[in-house]
Amino acid sequence: LVYQENLRAMTSELVVTEQRERRRLSTELHDYLAQLLVVCRMKLAQAINEWSMAALKTNLEEIDQILSDSLSYTRTLIAELSPSILYELGLVPALKWLGQQMERHNLRVQVQHGDHAIELSEDQAIFVFQAVRELLFNVIKHSGVSEAIVSLKRTSSQELHVKVEDAGKGFHPSPISTDYSKPGRFGLFSIRERTEALGGRFYIESTPGKGTQATLVVPLQPGSPTVVSNSDSQDIQKPLDPIVPEGSRKKVVRILLVDDHAMIREGIRTLLEHHEDFVIVGEAKNGEEAIEITQLVLPDVVVMDVNMPKINGIEATKWLTQEHPSIRVIGLSVHEDKQIEKMLLEAGAARYVTKGSVASQLVDAIRQVVNQIA
C-alpha cells in the first residue's frame, strides 16, 4: 500500500516537474527569440519602405521571409512545449486549441462544455490538458475514425467529469486494468495513477465495433489564475510628454503602448513616430499599469499585448472598454491563434494584429479605428 502511494506521488510529481520545465523553456523562447525576430521584422519592413535600390530591396524582402519562417517555427515550438493559451485563458480555450491542432493528424475534435465556470489549480489544469491530449492521440492511433468528442461537465458534488469519446473500433477494456506491460498501455496506467494522485478517478468503457469512452473525474480545487508572468518589476512606466509636430494640421492620434517587452515597445514606437499625426503619450508593461496610465492620459488608442503579468491584455481590454467606451484597443500577440483573437474581440478590442504583422498592418489598423471614433 505504501509502495503504491509513493508510486502515485512520484508519478504525479514527475509530470508536474516536466510541465514546469516545458513552461520554463517556452517562456525563454517567447521572451527572447520570438521577440527578437519580431523586432527584426519591424526594422526590415522600415528599410524596405525607405530604400529604392531594386537589388537591395529584393535581398531585404528575402531576409524578411526567412525571419517570417523562423518566427512561425518559433511559435509552433512554443505551443508544443507549453501552450500559453492554457495559462492565459484557461482549460476550455486550451482544449479547443488542442482540437484545432489535432486536425493536422486528420482528427476532428468537438469540445463540449456547459456554461458553468471551471476553476482548477494550475497542476490540475496541466494534468487534464495532457491527459486529454494523450487520449486523443490514442484515438488517432487505434480507433480508425476521424472524429472525437471531448466533453466537460461540472457536477453538483464539485467534480469535473472530462470524457473523450469516439465511435471507432473499440476493444475489450478488461485487460487494460490488469496488464500494463503491453505496448501502449503505460499511457493509460499513467493517466490513472495521476488521476488518483489528485483524488480523482479514471475509467474506460468500450465495446468492439462500438467505440470507446474514457472518463476523467477530478475534484474541483480552485486555484490562482494560471497566467504566465514574465516580469517581477513593479515600477510604473511614467506617461510620456507628447510632442506634437509644429505646423501639423492633421488630427493628432494619442496612443498608449502596452507590452511587457521594452524592445517591442521601442520597435512599435519607432514605427509609429514616422507618422506625424501619431503621438505616443505613454507606455506600460502590464495590464495594471495600462489601466492606471489610461486614467491619467486618456489616449485615443491603446495598443495592447495579450500575454502580460499581473493583469493580462484580455482582462485589461475588458476593463478599459467598459470604463472608457471611446477608447479603441488594438490587441497584439506573438501567437497566430484564432481563439485568442476571438476572446480579445469579445473583450472589446476593435482590432487584432499579430506581432509578426505589426510593420505592415498596425498603422492601417490605427487609422481605421480612429475613423470609427470620428
PDB file of C-alpha atoms in Angstrom, residues 42-288:
ATOM      1  CA  MET A  42       9.841  45.659 -37.922  1.00  0.00           C
ATOM      2  CA  LYS A  43      13.264  47.111 -38.743  1.00  0.00           C
ATOM      3  CA  LEU A  44      13.445  45.334 -42.087  1.00  0.00           C
ATOM      4  CA  ALA A  45       9.966  46.497 -43.053  1.00  0.00           C
ATOM      5  CA  GLN A  46      11.046  50.079 -42.440  1.00  0.00           C
ATOM      6  CA  ALA A  47      14.204  49.562 -44.514  1.00  0.00           C
ATOM      7  CA  ILE A  48      12.212  48.041 -47.385  1.00  0.00           C
ATOM      8  CA  ASN A  49       9.959  51.084 -47.483  1.00  0.00           C
ATOM      9  CA  GLU A  50      12.854  53.547 -47.326  1.00  0.00           C
ATOM     10  CA  TRP A  51      15.355  52.060 -49.803  1.00  0.00           C
ATOM     11  CA  SER A  52      14.844  52.440 -53.535  1.00  0.00           C
ATOM     12  CA  MET A  53      17.621  50.249 -54.905  1.00  0.00           C
ATOM     13  CA  ALA A  54      15.911  47.257 -56.526  1.00  0.00           C
ATOM     14  CA  ALA A  55      18.581  44.689 -55.663  1.00  0.00           C
ATOM     15  CA  LEU A  56      18.790  45.757 -52.048  1.00  0.00           C
ATOM     16  CA  LYS A  57      15.032  45.712 -51.743  1.00  0.00           C
ATOM     17  CA  THR A  58      14.913  42.163 -53.126  1.00  0.00           C
ATOM     18  CA  ASN A  59      17.520  40.995 -50.626  1.00  0.00           C
ATOM     19  CA  LEU A  60      15.722  42.637 -47.754  1.00  0.00           C
ATOM     20  CA  GLU A  61      12.453  41.013 -48.791  1.00  0.00           C
ATOM     21  CA  GLU A  62      14.167  37.613 -48.843  1.00  0.00           C
ATOM     22  CA  ILE A  63      15.589  38.212 -45.372  1.00  0.00           C
ATOM     23  CA  ASP A  64      12.156  39.241 -44.201  1.00  0.00           C
ATOM     24  CA  GLN A  65      10.724  35.953 -45.500  1.00  0.00           C
ATOM     25  CA  ILE A  66      13.413  33.963 -43.704  1.00  0.00           C
ATOM     26  CA  LEU A  67      12.635  35.767 -40.461  1.00  0.00           C
ATOM     27  CA  SER A  68       8.938  35.157 -41.038  1.00  0.00           C
ATOM     28  CA  ASP A  69       9.593  31.427 -41.405  1.00  0.00           C
ATOM     29  CA  SER A  70      11.765  31.469 -38.274  1.00  0.00           C
ATOM     30  CA  LEU A  71       9.035  33.219 -36.332  1.00  0.00           C
ATOM     31  CA  SER A  72       6.449  30.672 -37.474  1.00  0.00           C
ATOM     32  CA  TYR A  73       8.736  27.848 -36.377  1.00  0.00           C
ATOM     33  CA  THR A  74       9.271  29.515 -33.010  1.00  0.00           C
ATOM     34  CA  ARG A  75       5.521  29.912 -32.463  1.00  0.00           C
ATOM     35  CA  THR A  76       4.989  26.239 -33.242  1.00  0.00           C
ATOM     36  CA  LEU A  77       7.781  25.167 -30.902  1.00  0.00           C
ATOM     37  CA  ILE A  78       6.470  27.387 -28.105  1.00  0.00           C
ATOM     38  CA  ALA A  79       2.999  25.896 -28.457  1.00  0.00           C
ATOM     39  CA  GLU A  80       4.292  22.316 -28.487  1.00  0.00           C
ATOM     40  CA  LEU A  81       6.458  22.840 -25.406  1.00  0.00           C
ATOM     41  CA  SER A  82       3.798  24.540 -23.326  1.00  0.00           C
ATOM     42  CA  PRO A  83       0.675  26.075 -24.864  1.00  0.00           C
ATOM     43  CA  SER A  84       0.445  29.591 -23.466  1.00  0.00           C
ATOM     44  CA  ILE A  85      -3.298  29.623 -24.057  1.00  0.00           C
ATOM     45  CA  LEU A  86      -3.673  27.163 -21.141  1.00  0.00           C
ATOM     46  CA  TYR A  87      -2.091  29.632 -18.705  1.00  0.00           C
ATOM     47  CA  GLU A  88      -3.539  32.795 -20.247  1.00  0.00           C
ATOM     48  CA  LEU A  89      -7.128  31.776 -20.978  1.00  0.00           C
ATOM     49  CA  GLY A  90      -7.788  28.534 -19.091  1.00  0.00           C
ATOM     50  CA  LEU A  91      -8.626  24.901 -19.737  1.00  0.00           C
ATOM     51  CA  VAL A  92     -11.615  25.172 -22.093  1.00  0.00           C
ATOM     52  CA  PRO A  93      -9.952  27.518 -24.630  1.00  0.00           C
ATOM     53  CA  ALA A  94      -6.807  25.363 -24.412  1.00  0.00           C
ATOM     54  CA  LEU A  95      -8.787  22.214 -25.239  1.00  0.00           C
ATOM     55  CA  LYS A  96     -10.411  23.988 -28.190  1.00  0.00           C
ATOM     56  CA  TRP A  97      -6.947  24.971 -29.377  1.00  0.00           C
ATOM     57  CA  LEU A  98      -5.818  21.362 -28.922  1.00  0.00           C
ATOM     58  CA  GLY A  99      -8.746  20.243 -31.067  1.00  0.00           C
ATOM     59  CA  GLN A 100      -7.582  22.563 -33.833  1.00  0.00           C
ATOM     60  CA  GLN A 101      -4.061  21.131 -33.595  1.00  0.00           C
ATOM     61  CA  MET A 102      -5.415  17.585 -33.949  1.00  0.00           C
ATOM     62  CA  GLU A 103      -6.690  18.480 -37.423  1.00  0.00           C
ATOM     63  CA  ARG A 104      -3.059  18.171 -38.538  1.00  0.00           C
ATOM     64  CA  HIS A 105      -3.423  14.465 -37.746  1.00  0.00           C
ATOM     65  CA  ASN A 106      -6.752  14.228 -39.619  1.00  0.00           C
ATOM     66  CA  LEU A 107      -8.799  14.110 -36.425  1.00  0.00           C
ATOM     67  CA  ARG A 108     -11.737  16.489 -35.988  1.00  0.00           C
ATOM     68  CA  VAL A 109     -12.420  17.217 -32.329  1.00  0.00           C
ATOM     69  CA  GLN A 110     -15.615  18.702 -30.937  1.00  0.00           C
ATOM     70  CA  VAL A 111     -15.268  20.276 -27.478  1.00  0.00           C
ATOM     71  CA  GLN A 112     -18.491  20.427 -25.476  1.00  0.00           C
ATOM     72  CA  HIS A 113     -18.802  22.318 -22.189  1.00  0.00           C
ATOM     73  CA  GLY A 114     -21.535  23.857 -20.093  1.00  0.00           C
ATOM     74  CA  ASP A 115     -21.986  27.455 -19.019  1.00  0.00           C
ATOM     75  CA  HIS A 116     -20.547  26.917 -15.533  1.00  0.00           C
ATOM     76  CA  ALA A 117     -17.105  28.360 -14.859  1.00  0.00           C
ATOM     77  CA  ILE A 118     -14.442  25.691 -14.369  1.00  0.00           C
ATOM     78  CA  GLU A 119     -11.819  26.698 -11.810  1.00  0.00           C
ATOM     79  CA  LEU A 120      -8.837  24.397 -11.439  1.00  0.00           C
ATOM     80  CA  SER A 121      -5.468  24.723  -9.809  1.00  0.00           C
ATOM     81  CA  GLU A 122      -2.602  25.053 -12.256  1.00  0.00           C
ATOM     82  CA  ASP A 123      -1.434  21.475 -11.589  1.00  0.00           C
ATOM     83  CA  GLN A 124      -4.945  20.141 -12.244  1.00  0.00           C
ATOM     84  CA  ALA A 125      -5.331  22.129 -15.458  1.00  0.00           C
ATOM     85  CA  ILE A 126      -1.954  20.910 -16.717  1.00  0.00           C
ATOM     86  CA  PHE A 127      -2.846  17.305 -15.926  1.00  0.00           C
ATOM     87  CA  VAL A 128      -6.288  17.394 -17.577  1.00  0.00           C
ATOM     88  CA  PHE A 129      -4.867  19.035 -20.698  1.00  0.00           C
ATOM     89  CA  GLN A 130      -2.044  16.486 -21.001  1.00  0.00           C
ATOM     90  CA  ALA A 131      -4.370  13.559 -20.316  1.00  0.00           C
ATOM     91  CA  VAL A 132      -6.858  14.676 -22.971  1.00  0.00           C
ATOM     92  CA  ARG A 133      -4.037  15.126 -25.472  1.00  0.00           C
ATOM     93  CA  GLU A 134      -2.767  11.612 -24.788  1.00  0.00           C
ATOM     94  CA  LEU A 135      -6.270  10.157 -25.094  1.00  0.00           C
ATOM     95  CA  LEU A 136      -6.806  11.955 -28.407  1.00  0.00           C
ATOM     96  CA  PHE A 137      -3.561  10.511 -29.734  1.00  0.00           C
ATOM     97  CA  ASN A 138      -4.886   7.086 -28.712  1.00  0.00           C
ATOM     98  CA  VAL A 139      -7.966   7.805 -30.825  1.00  0.00           C
ATOM     99  CA  ILE A 140      -5.715   8.646 -33.770  1.00  0.00           C
ATOM    100  CA  LYS A 141      -3.621   5.500 -33.338  1.00  0.00           C
ATOM    101  CA  HIS A 142      -6.249   2.895 -32.537  1.00  0.00           C
ATOM    102  CA  SER A 143      -9.840   3.932 -33.299  1.00  0.00           C
ATOM    103  CA  GLY A 144      -9.813   4.005 -37.084  1.00  0.00           C
ATOM    104  CA  VAL A 145     -12.126   7.055 -37.157  1.00  0.00           C
ATOM    105  CA  SER A 146     -11.538  10.737 -37.868  1.00  0.00           C
ATOM    106  CA  GLU A 147     -13.817  12.303 -35.258  1.00  0.00           C
ATOM    107  CA  ALA A 148     -13.789  12.538 -31.466  1.00  0.00           C
ATOM    108  CA  ILE A 149     -15.739  14.390 -28.791  1.00  0.00           C
ATOM    109  CA  VAL A 150     -14.274  15.960 -25.654  1.00  0.00           C
ATOM    110  CA  SER A 151     -16.923  16.921 -23.099  1.00  0.00           C
ATOM    111  CA  LEU A 152     -16.580  18.685 -19.746  1.00  0.00           C
ATOM    112  CA  LYS A 153     -19.245  18.695 -17.051  1.00  0.00           C
ATOM    113  CA  ARG A 154     -19.203  20.198 -13.583  1.00  0.00           C
ATOM    114  CA  THR A 155     -21.283  18.151 -11.143  1.00  0.00           C
ATOM    115  CA  SER A 156     -23.183  19.197  -8.022  1.00  0.00           C
ATOM    116  CA  SER A 157     -20.648  17.242  -5.963  1.00  0.00           C
ATOM    117  CA  GLN A 158     -17.918  19.665  -7.128  1.00  0.00           C
ATOM    118  CA  GLU A 159     -16.261  17.260  -9.529  1.00  0.00           C
ATOM    119  CA  LEU A 160     -15.168  17.819 -13.096  1.00  0.00           C
ATOM    120  CA  HIS A 161     -16.035  14.982 -15.489  1.00  0.00           C
ATOM    121  CA  VAL A 162     -13.956  15.010 -18.665  1.00  0.00           C
ATOM    122  CA  LYS A 163     -14.864  12.480 -21.357  1.00  0.00           C
ATOM    123  CA  VAL A 164     -13.039  11.618 -24.570  1.00  0.00           C
ATOM    124  CA  GLU A 165     -15.290   9.628 -26.891  1.00  0.00           C
ATOM    125  CA  ASP A 166     -15.011   8.068 -30.326  1.00  0.00           C
ATOM    126  CA  ALA A 167     -17.195   5.761 -32.395  1.00  0.00           C
ATOM    127  CA  GLY A 168     -14.315   3.645 -33.629  1.00  0.00           C
ATOM    128  CA  LYS A 169     -13.152   0.051 -33.410  1.00  0.00           C
ATOM    129  CA  GLY A 170     -13.390  -0.263 -29.651  1.00  0.00           C
ATOM    130  CA  PHE A 171     -11.875  -3.122 -27.649  1.00  0.00           C
ATOM    131  CA  HIS A 172     -12.344  -5.320 -24.603  1.00  0.00           C
ATOM    132  CA  PRO A 173     -11.299  -2.968 -21.777  1.00  0.00           C
ATOM    133  CA  SER A 174     -10.790  -5.562 -19.025  1.00  0.00           C
ATOM    134  CA  PRO A 175      -7.123  -6.340 -19.834  1.00  0.00           C
ATOM    135  CA  ILE A 176      -6.273  -2.635 -19.652  1.00  0.00           C
ATOM    136  CA  SER A 177      -6.729  -2.579 -15.892  1.00  0.00           C
ATOM    137  CA  THR A 178      -4.531  -5.605 -15.215  1.00  0.00           C
ATOM    138  CA  ASP A 179      -1.729  -5.768 -17.787  1.00  0.00           C
ATOM    139  CA  TYR A 180       0.290  -2.590 -18.398  1.00  0.00           C
ATOM    140  CA  SER A 181       3.304  -4.354 -19.872  1.00  0.00           C
ATOM    141  CA  LYS A 182       1.767  -4.412 -23.335  1.00  0.00           C
ATOM    142  CA  PRO A 183       2.717  -1.661 -25.811  1.00  0.00           C
ATOM    143  CA  GLY A 184       0.665   1.500 -25.429  1.00  0.00           C
ATOM    144  CA  ARG A 185      -0.772   0.517 -22.047  1.00  0.00           C
ATOM    145  CA  PHE A 186       1.552   2.564 -19.827  1.00  0.00           C
ATOM    146  CA  GLY A 187      -0.024   5.799 -21.064  1.00  0.00           C
ATOM    147  CA  LEU A 188      -3.388   4.716 -19.677  1.00  0.00           C
ATOM    148  CA  PHE A 189      -1.758   3.462 -16.485  1.00  0.00           C
ATOM    149  CA  SER A 190      -0.004   6.803 -16.082  1.00  0.00           C
ATOM    150  CA  ILE A 191      -3.270   8.700 -16.548  1.00  0.00           C
ATOM    151  CA  ARG A 192      -4.975   6.517 -13.943  1.00  0.00           C
ATOM    152  CA  GLU A 193      -2.131   6.948 -11.442  1.00  0.00           C
ATOM    153  CA  ARG A 194      -2.009  10.723 -11.930  1.00  0.00           C
ATOM    154  CA  THR A 195      -5.797  10.992 -11.617  1.00  0.00           C
ATOM    155  CA  GLU A 196      -5.848   9.047  -8.360  1.00  0.00           C
ATOM    156  CA  ALA A 197      -2.938  11.118  -7.019  1.00  0.00           C
ATOM    157  CA  LEU A 198      -5.185  14.171  -7.468  1.00  0.00           C
ATOM    158  CA  GLY A 199      -8.002  12.422  -5.603  1.00  0.00           C
ATOM    159  CA  GLY A 200      -9.925  11.545  -8.754  1.00  0.00           C
ATOM    160  CA  ARG A 201     -10.858   8.535 -10.856  1.00  0.00           C
ATOM    161  CA  PHE A 202     -10.200   7.278 -14.379  1.00  0.00           C
ATOM    162  CA  TYR A 203     -12.104   4.560 -16.188  1.00  0.00           C
ATOM    163  CA  ILE A 204     -12.711   3.308 -19.709  1.00  0.00           C
ATOM    164  CA  GLU A 205     -15.858   1.946 -21.310  1.00  0.00           C
ATOM    165  CA  SER A 206     -15.508   0.257 -24.680  1.00  0.00           C
ATOM    166  CA  THR A 207     -17.194  -2.326 -26.876  1.00  0.00           C
ATOM    167  CA  PRO A 208     -15.638  -3.843 -30.013  1.00  0.00           C
ATOM    168  CA  GLY A 209     -17.141  -2.138 -33.050  1.00  0.00           C
ATOM    169  CA  LYS A 210     -18.978   0.497 -30.996  1.00  0.00           C
ATOM    170  CA  GLY A 211     -16.259   2.876 -29.895  1.00  0.00           C
ATOM    171  CA  THR A 212     -14.582   3.952 -26.674  1.00  0.00           C
ATOM    172  CA  GLN A 213     -15.316   6.414 -23.883  1.00  0.00           C
ATOM    173  CA  ALA A 214     -12.528   7.408 -21.476  1.00  0.00           C
ATOM    174  CA  THR A 215     -13.605   9.407 -18.417  1.00  0.00           C
ATOM    175  CA  LEU A 216     -11.540  11.507 -16.019  1.00  0.00           C
ATOM    176  CA  VAL A 217     -13.153  12.561 -12.735  1.00  0.00           C
ATOM    177  CA  VAL A 218     -11.233  15.335 -10.980  1.00  0.00           C
ATOM    178  CA  PRO A 219     -12.267  17.059  -7.713  1.00  0.00           C
ATOM    179  CA  LEU A 220     -12.552  20.802  -8.218  1.00  0.00           C
ATOM    180  CA  GLN A 221      -9.985  22.666  -6.161  1.00  0.00           C
ATOM    181  CA  PRO A 222      -9.975  26.333  -7.203  1.00  0.00           C
ATOM    182  CA  GLY A 223      -6.504  27.751  -7.581  1.00  0.00           C
ATOM    183  CA  SER A 224      -4.958  31.015  -8.526  1.00  0.00           C
ATOM    184  CA  PRO A 225      -5.283  32.141 -12.159  1.00  0.00           C
ATOM    185  CA  THR A 226      -2.883  30.323 -14.450  1.00  0.00           C
ATOM    186  CA  VAL A 227      -1.171  33.339 -16.001  1.00  0.00           C
ATOM    187  CA  VAL A 228       2.375  33.362 -17.331  1.00  0.00           C
ATOM    188  CA  SER A 229       4.362  36.035 -15.510  1.00  0.00           C
ATOM    189  CA  ASN A 230       7.323  37.479 -17.375  1.00  0.00           C
ATOM    190  CA  SER A 231       8.366  40.295 -15.057  1.00  0.00           C
ATOM    191  CA  ASP A 232       8.727  40.865 -11.323  1.00  0.00           C
ATOM    192  CA  SER A 233       9.323  44.594 -11.599  1.00  0.00           C
ATOM    193  CA  GLN A 234       6.681  46.835 -10.091  1.00  0.00           C
ATOM    194  CA  ASP A 235       7.925  50.185 -11.407  1.00  0.00           C
ATOM    195  CA  ILE A 236       5.244  52.190 -13.177  1.00  0.00           C
ATOM    196  CA  GLN A 237       6.126  53.495 -16.624  1.00  0.00           C
ATOM    197  CA  LYS A 238       5.517  57.233 -16.473  1.00  0.00           C
ATOM    198  CA  PRO A 239       3.348  58.857 -19.141  1.00  0.00           C
ATOM    199  CA  LEU A 240       5.417  60.464 -21.854  1.00  0.00           C
ATOM    200  CA  ASP A 241       5.228  64.157 -22.671  1.00  0.00           C
ATOM    201  CA  PRO A 242       3.623  64.205 -26.118  1.00  0.00           C
ATOM    202  CA  ILE A 243       5.478  66.236 -28.721  1.00  0.00           C
ATOM    203  CA  VAL A 244       3.123  67.446 -31.411  1.00  0.00           C
ATOM    204  CA  PRO A 245       4.922  68.325 -34.659  1.00  0.00           C
ATOM    205  CA  GLU A 246       4.871  72.055 -35.328  1.00  0.00           C
ATOM    206  CA  GLY A 247       2.779  73.075 -38.286  1.00  0.00           C
ATOM    207  CA  SER A 248       0.840  69.810 -38.317  1.00  0.00           C
ATOM    208  CA  ARG A 249      -2.769  70.398 -39.279  1.00  0.00           C
ATOM    209  CA  LYS A 250      -3.823  66.759 -39.031  1.00  0.00           C
ATOM    210  CA  LYS A 251      -5.834  65.425 -36.137  1.00  0.00           C
ATOM    211  CA  VAL A 252      -3.322  64.033 -33.668  1.00  0.00           C
ATOM    212  CA  VAL A 253      -3.937  60.441 -32.538  1.00  0.00           C
ATOM    213  CA  ARG A 254      -2.813  59.907 -28.947  1.00  0.00           C
ATOM    214  CA  ILE A 255      -1.527  56.347 -28.426  1.00  0.00           C
ATOM    215  CA  LEU A 256      -0.663  54.287 -25.335  1.00  0.00           C
ATOM    216  CA  LEU A 257       1.700  51.317 -25.878  1.00  0.00           C
ATOM    217  CA  VAL A 258       1.275  48.298 -23.586  1.00  0.00           C
ATOM    218  CA  ASP A 259       3.751  45.402 -23.766  1.00  0.00           C
ATOM    219  CA  ASP A 260       5.938  43.733 -21.154  1.00  0.00           C
ATOM    220  CA  HIS A 261       8.936  43.713 -23.504  1.00  0.00           C
ATOM    221  CA  ALA A 262      10.803  47.013 -23.788  1.00  0.00           C
ATOM    222  CA  MET A 263      12.245  46.046 -27.179  1.00  0.00           C
ATOM    223  CA  ILE A 264       8.778  45.554 -28.631  1.00  0.00           C
ATOM    224  CA  ARG A 265       7.575  48.888 -27.267  1.00  0.00           C
ATOM    225  CA  GLU A 266      10.643  50.600 -28.720  1.00  0.00           C
ATOM    226  CA  GLY A 267      10.104  48.954 -32.102  1.00  0.00           C
ATOM    227  CA  ILE A 268       6.433  49.929 -32.254  1.00  0.00           C
ATOM    228  CA  ARG A 269       7.179  53.458 -31.056  1.00  0.00           C
ATOM    229  CA  THR A 270       9.818  53.909 -33.781  1.00  0.00           C
ATOM    230  CA  LEU A 271       7.391  52.597 -36.383  1.00  0.00           C
ATOM    231  CA  LEU A 272       4.569  54.928 -35.331  1.00  0.00           C
ATOM    232  CA  GLU A 273       6.708  58.030 -34.823  1.00  0.00           C
ATOM    233  CA  HIS A 274       7.374  58.090 -38.569  1.00  0.00           C
ATOM    234  CA  HIS A 275       3.786  59.339 -38.889  1.00  0.00           C
ATOM    235  CA  GLU A 276       3.393  62.970 -37.853  1.00  0.00           C
ATOM    236  CA  ASP A 277      -0.214  62.548 -36.727  1.00  0.00           C
ATOM    237  CA  PHE A 278       0.657  59.783 -34.233  1.00  0.00           C
ATOM    238  CA  VAL A 279       1.814  60.773 -30.738  1.00  0.00           C
ATOM    239  CA  ILE A 280       2.896  58.241 -28.094  1.00  0.00           C
ATOM    240  CA  VAL A 281       1.508  59.573 -24.806  1.00  0.00           C
ATOM    241  CA  GLY A 282       2.561  56.704 -22.550  1.00  0.00           C
ATOM    242  CA  GLU A 283       3.962  53.202 -22.164  1.00  0.00           C
ATOM    243  CA  ALA A 284       3.022  50.379 -19.791  1.00  0.00           C
ATOM    244  CA  LYS A 285       4.481  46.921 -19.255  1.00  0.00           C
ATOM    245  CA  ASN A 286       1.399  45.143 -17.891  1.00  0.00           C
ATOM    246  CA  GLY A 287      -2.372  45.463 -17.767  1.00  0.00           C
ATOM    247  CA  GLU A 288      -2.367  47.013 -14.312  1.00  0.00           C
TER     248      GLU A 288
END
